[in-house]
Amino acid sequence: MNSADLHDRVRLEIETGVKELLSKMHLEENDLFVVGCSTSEIQGIRLGQDPNQEIGNWVISALLDVLIPRGINLAVQGGEEINRALLVERSVAKQRQYEIVSVIPSLQAGGAAQTAAYDLFKDPVEVEHITAEAGMDIGDTAIGMHVKFVQIPFRTSIQTIGQAHTTYLGSRPKFIGGERAIYHKRTRDLPPDIIPMKRN
């Protein structure tokens, strides 16, 4: 497959897979979406053996094209050599009170996708830990540690990006309580002289 064909395939697969996940997950504005990506695996090569910057650019560009119009923020997982630190916008790190760490991603330390994000983000910073609402794992890079509890696996029609096995995670709040607890919204039964507080 030539470069142009692979580019079109990767973009289409990412856009389709993420849109299907979002249709099931219903993320809100300012939620955080994490991606782990092996550009080696996209090429059919073992994880970490042949990172490709051009493919990394395609991946991040395609993700941003889907997420930005929806107001969803992107976090990009780095490789094991930088302790799987994550690249986010500085505004996201501050809003969520994530601790910023000092490292600049490169092709061999951080990976192609994170290096692409460093170039494409407005004000990128690295953080050690996040709790994203959902995510996408391209090439079995292991993103579960970055998605908030309780994680929910989702299936879409796109199970590979290029040749990389691809999985998706969402999340939900924990259920607490016992057999008498209620988990679904109910109508409020208030006396006629009580006015409920307005919600913003």
Tab-separated table of C-alpha atoms in Angstrom:
chain	number	residue	atom	x	y	z
A	1	MET	CA	0.000	0.000	0.000
A	2	ASN	CA	1.436	3.387	-0.986
A	3	SER	CA	1.631	6.351	1.369
A	4	ALA	CA	-1.405	8.164	-0.028
A	5	ASP	CA	-3.613	5.083	0.273
A	6	LEU	CA	-2.423	4.393	3.831
A	7	HIS	CA	-3.040	8.033	4.775
A	8	ASP	CA	-6.627	7.896	3.524
A	9	ARG	CA	-7.232	4.550	5.214
A	10	VAL	CA	-5.829	5.651	8.583
A	11	ARG	CA	-7.823	8.890	8.625
A	12	LEU	CA	-11.069	7.178	7.648
A	13	GLU	CA	-10.640	4.385	10.188
A	14	ILE	CA	-9.837	6.787	13.026
A	15	GLU	CA	-12.697	9.138	12.226
A	16	THR	CA	-15.173	6.265	11.917
A	17	GLY	CA	-14.043	4.480	15.076
A	18	VAL	CA	-14.006	7.594	17.263
A	19	LYS	CA	-17.369	8.835	16.006
A	20	GLU	CA	-18.925	5.441	16.738
A	21	LEU	CA	-17.465	5.481	20.255
A	22	LEU	CA	-18.721	9.017	20.887
A	23	SER	CA	-22.203	8.074	19.679
A	24	LYS	CA	-22.313	5.416	22.413
A	25	MET	CA	-20.394	7.236	25.138
A	26	HIS	CA	-21.922	10.742	24.853
A	27	LEU	CA	-18.924	12.697	26.105
A	28	GLU	CA	-19.504	16.273	27.223
A	29	GLU	CA	-17.646	19.471	26.415
A	30	ASN	CA	-14.280	19.665	28.234
A	31	ASP	CA	-14.170	15.908	28.793
A	32	LEU	CA	-10.802	14.253	28.164
A	33	PHE	CA	-10.082	11.606	25.523
A	34	VAL	CA	-6.798	9.686	25.708
A	35	VAL	CA	-5.068	7.934	22.823
A	36	GLY	CA	-2.228	5.448	22.905
A	37	CYS	CA	-0.732	4.788	19.492
A	38	SER	CA	1.975	2.620	17.961
A	39	THR	CA	2.805	3.796	14.466
A	40	SER	CA	4.966	0.683	14.132
A	41	GLU	CA	1.912	-1.534	14.645
A	42	ILE	CA	-0.065	0.515	12.108
A	43	GLN	CA	2.597	-0.531	9.582
A	44	GLY	CA	2.388	-4.172	10.679
A	45	ILE	CA	5.689	-4.008	12.589
A	46	ARG	CA	6.169	-4.969	16.239
A	47	LEU	CA	5.453	-2.278	18.825
A	48	GLY	CA	8.288	0.247	19.144
A	49	GLN	CA	10.439	-1.123	16.331
A	50	ASP	CA	9.807	1.421	13.553
A	51	PRO	CA	8.098	4.650	14.701
A	52	ASN	CA	6.938	6.759	11.780
A	53	GLN	CA	6.473	10.501	12.212
A	54	GLU	CA	4.323	10.956	9.129
A	55	ILE	CA	1.827	8.370	10.382
A	56	GLY	CA	1.854	9.983	13.823
A	57	ASN	CA	0.889	13.275	12.194
A	58	TRP	CA	-2.020	11.603	10.396
A	59	VAL	CA	-3.315	10.011	13.589
A	60	ILE	CA	-3.290	13.161	15.719
A	61	SER	CA	-4.655	15.355	12.932
A	62	ALA	CA	-7.572	12.960	12.379
A	63	LEU	CA	-8.346	12.802	16.104
A	64	LEU	CA	-8.290	16.575	16.505
A	65	ASP	CA	-10.604	16.984	13.515
A	66	VAL	CA	-13.214	14.876	15.320
A	67	LEU	CA	-12.687	16.057	18.903
A	68	ILE	CA	-12.149	19.825	18.615
A	69	PRO	CA	-15.575	20.640	17.093
A	70	ARG	CA	-17.167	18.773	20.020
A	71	GLY	CA	-15.125	20.623	22.638
A	72	ILE	CA	-13.423	17.398	23.769
A	73	ASN	CA	-9.772	17.586	24.863
A	74	LEU	CA	-7.097	15.147	23.709
A	75	ALA	CA	-4.360	13.520	25.794
A	76	VAL	CA	-1.627	11.537	24.050
A	77	GLN	CA	0.197	8.757	25.871
A	78	GLY	CA	3.968	8.608	25.561
A	79	GLY	CA	6.070	5.486	25.563
A	80	GLU	CA	7.437	3.442	28.436
A	81	GLU	CA	10.792	5.221	28.134
A	82	ILE	CA	9.174	8.404	29.535
A	83	ASN	CA	7.048	6.474	32.049
A	84	ARG	CA	3.950	6.785	29.856
A	85	ALA	CA	3.693	10.501	30.572
A	86	LEU	CA	0.874	12.226	28.727
A	87	LEU	CA	0.840	15.285	26.506
A	88	VAL	CA	-2.075	17.679	27.025
A	89	GLU	CA	-2.800	21.353	26.526
A	90	ARG	CA	-1.543	23.502	29.397
A	91	SER	CA	-5.097	24.776	29.943
A	92	VAL	CA	-6.286	21.194	30.480
A	93	ALA	CA	-3.505	20.482	32.969
A	94	LYS	CA	-4.360	23.615	34.948
A	95	GLN	CA	-8.116	23.095	34.853
A	96	ARG	CA	-7.784	19.511	36.067
A	97	GLN	CA	-4.913	20.298	38.446
A	98	TYR	CA	-2.508	17.812	36.873
A	99	GLU	CA	1.141	18.041	37.867
A	100	ILE	CA	3.304	19.149	34.953
A	101	VAL	CA	6.615	17.336	34.396
A	102	SER	CA	9.640	18.298	32.310
A	103	VAL	CA	10.265	16.302	29.152
A	104	ILE	CA	10.056	17.062	25.436
A	105	PRO	CA	8.744	14.152	23.340
A	106	SER	CA	10.813	12.792	20.480
A	107	LEU	CA	10.435	9.951	18.022
A	108	GLN	CA	12.488	7.581	20.197
A	109	ALA	CA	11.285	8.845	23.595
A	110	GLY	CA	7.594	9.617	23.561
A	111	GLY	CA	6.774	8.303	20.129
A	112	ALA	CA	5.510	9.594	16.807
A	113	ALA	CA	1.955	10.356	17.928
A	114	GLN	CA	3.062	12.337	20.969
A	115	THR	CA	5.680	14.199	18.931
A	116	ALA	CA	2.973	15.097	16.409
A	117	ALA	CA	0.719	16.361	19.192
A	118	TYR	CA	3.580	18.488	20.553
A	119	ASP	CA	3.732	20.235	17.169
A	120	LEU	CA	-0.048	20.514	16.683
A	121	PHE	CA	-1.217	21.562	20.167
A	122	LYS	CA	-1.377	25.270	21.054
A	123	ASP	CA	0.541	25.084	24.355
A	124	PRO	CA	1.547	21.466	25.060
A	125	VAL	CA	2.805	20.172	28.401
A	126	GLU	CA	3.568	16.727	29.798
A	127	VAL	CA	1.841	15.353	32.886
A	128	GLU	CA	2.388	12.122	34.798
A	129	HIS	CA	-1.187	11.047	35.464
A	130	ILE	CA	-4.662	11.742	34.110
A	131	THR	CA	-8.188	10.435	34.527
A	132	ALA	CA	-9.766	10.576	31.070
A	133	GLU	CA	-13.424	9.892	30.421
A	134	ALA	CA	-12.709	7.730	27.356
A	135	GLY	CA	-9.932	6.601	25.075
A	136	MET	CA	-8.642	4.680	22.096
A	137	ASP	CA	-5.735	2.228	22.032
A	138	ILE	CA	-4.087	1.797	18.631
A	139	GLY	CA	-1.638	-1.090	18.704
A	140	ASP	CA	-2.120	-2.530	22.216
A	141	THR	CA	-0.217	0.222	24.025
A	142	ALA	CA	-2.250	-0.171	27.261
A	143	ILE	CA	-4.252	2.957	28.128
A	144	GLY	CA	-6.418	1.507	30.904
A	145	MET	CA	-4.384	3.212	33.636
A	146	HIS	CA	-5.372	6.595	32.190
A	147	VAL	CA	-9.160	6.095	32.037
A	148	LYS	CA	-11.163	6.823	35.150
A	149	PHE	CA	-12.837	4.095	37.158
A	150	VAL	CA	-15.165	2.397	36.187
A	151	GLN	CA	-13.808	1.591	32.718
A	152	ILE	CA	-16.156	0.155	30.082
A	153	PRO	CA	-14.853	-1.548	26.918
A	154	PHE	CA	-16.694	-0.574	23.746
A	155	ARG	CA	-16.710	-2.225	20.348
A	156	THR	CA	-16.951	-0.357	17.070
A	157	SER	CA	-16.900	-1.508	13.458
A	158	ILE	CA	-13.227	-0.445	13.302
A	159	GLN	CA	-11.054	-3.052	15.026
A	160	THR	CA	-7.796	-2.129	13.286
A	161	ILE	CA	-6.139	1.141	12.306
A	162	GLY	CA	-3.920	0.155	9.412
A	163	GLN	CA	-2.668	-3.184	10.738
A	164	ALA	CA	-2.771	-2.183	14.420
A	165	HIS	CA	-5.275	-3.916	16.690
A	166	THR	CA	-7.492	-1.183	18.126
A	167	THR	CA	-9.685	-1.089	21.237
A	168	TYR	CA	-11.853	1.548	22.888
A	169	LEU	CA	-12.649	2.445	26.496
A	170	GLY	CA	-15.363	4.534	28.075
A	171	SER	CA	-16.213	5.054	31.718
A	172	ARG	CA	-19.107	5.504	34.107
A	173	PRO	CA	-19.495	6.689	37.714
A	174	LYS	CA	-19.279	3.991	40.382
A	175	PHE	CA	-22.488	2.504	41.723
A	176	ILE	CA	-22.575	2.905	45.500
A	177	GLY	CA	-25.016	1.733	48.142
A	178	GLY	CA	-26.856	-1.536	48.530
A	179	GLU	CA	-30.069	-3.191	47.476
A	180	ARG	CA	-32.150	-0.152	48.453
A	181	ALA	CA	-30.062	2.308	46.417
A	182	ILE	CA	-31.549	3.943	43.322
A	183	TYR	CA	-29.401	4.400	40.214
A	184	HIS	CA	-31.839	5.903	37.702
A	185	LYS	CA	-33.174	9.447	37.777
A	186	ARG	CA	-36.655	9.763	39.241
A	187	THR	CA	-39.172	12.564	39.308
A	188	ARG	CA	-39.067	14.609	42.489
A	189	ASP	CA	-42.177	14.510	44.650
A	190	LEU	CA	-42.260	17.851	46.474
A	191	PRO	CA	-45.060	19.506	48.458
A	192	PRO	CA	-46.782	22.249	46.408
A	193	ASP	CA	-45.393	25.034	48.632
A	194	ILE	CA	-41.760	23.970	48.132
A	195	ILE	CA	-39.879	25.459	45.177
A	196	PRO	CA	-36.803	23.470	44.073
A	197	MET	CA	-33.501	25.277	43.712
A	198	LYS	CA	-32.643	26.351	40.195
A	199	ARG	CA	-29.714	24.568	38.587
A	200	ASN	CA	-27.314	26.450	36.365
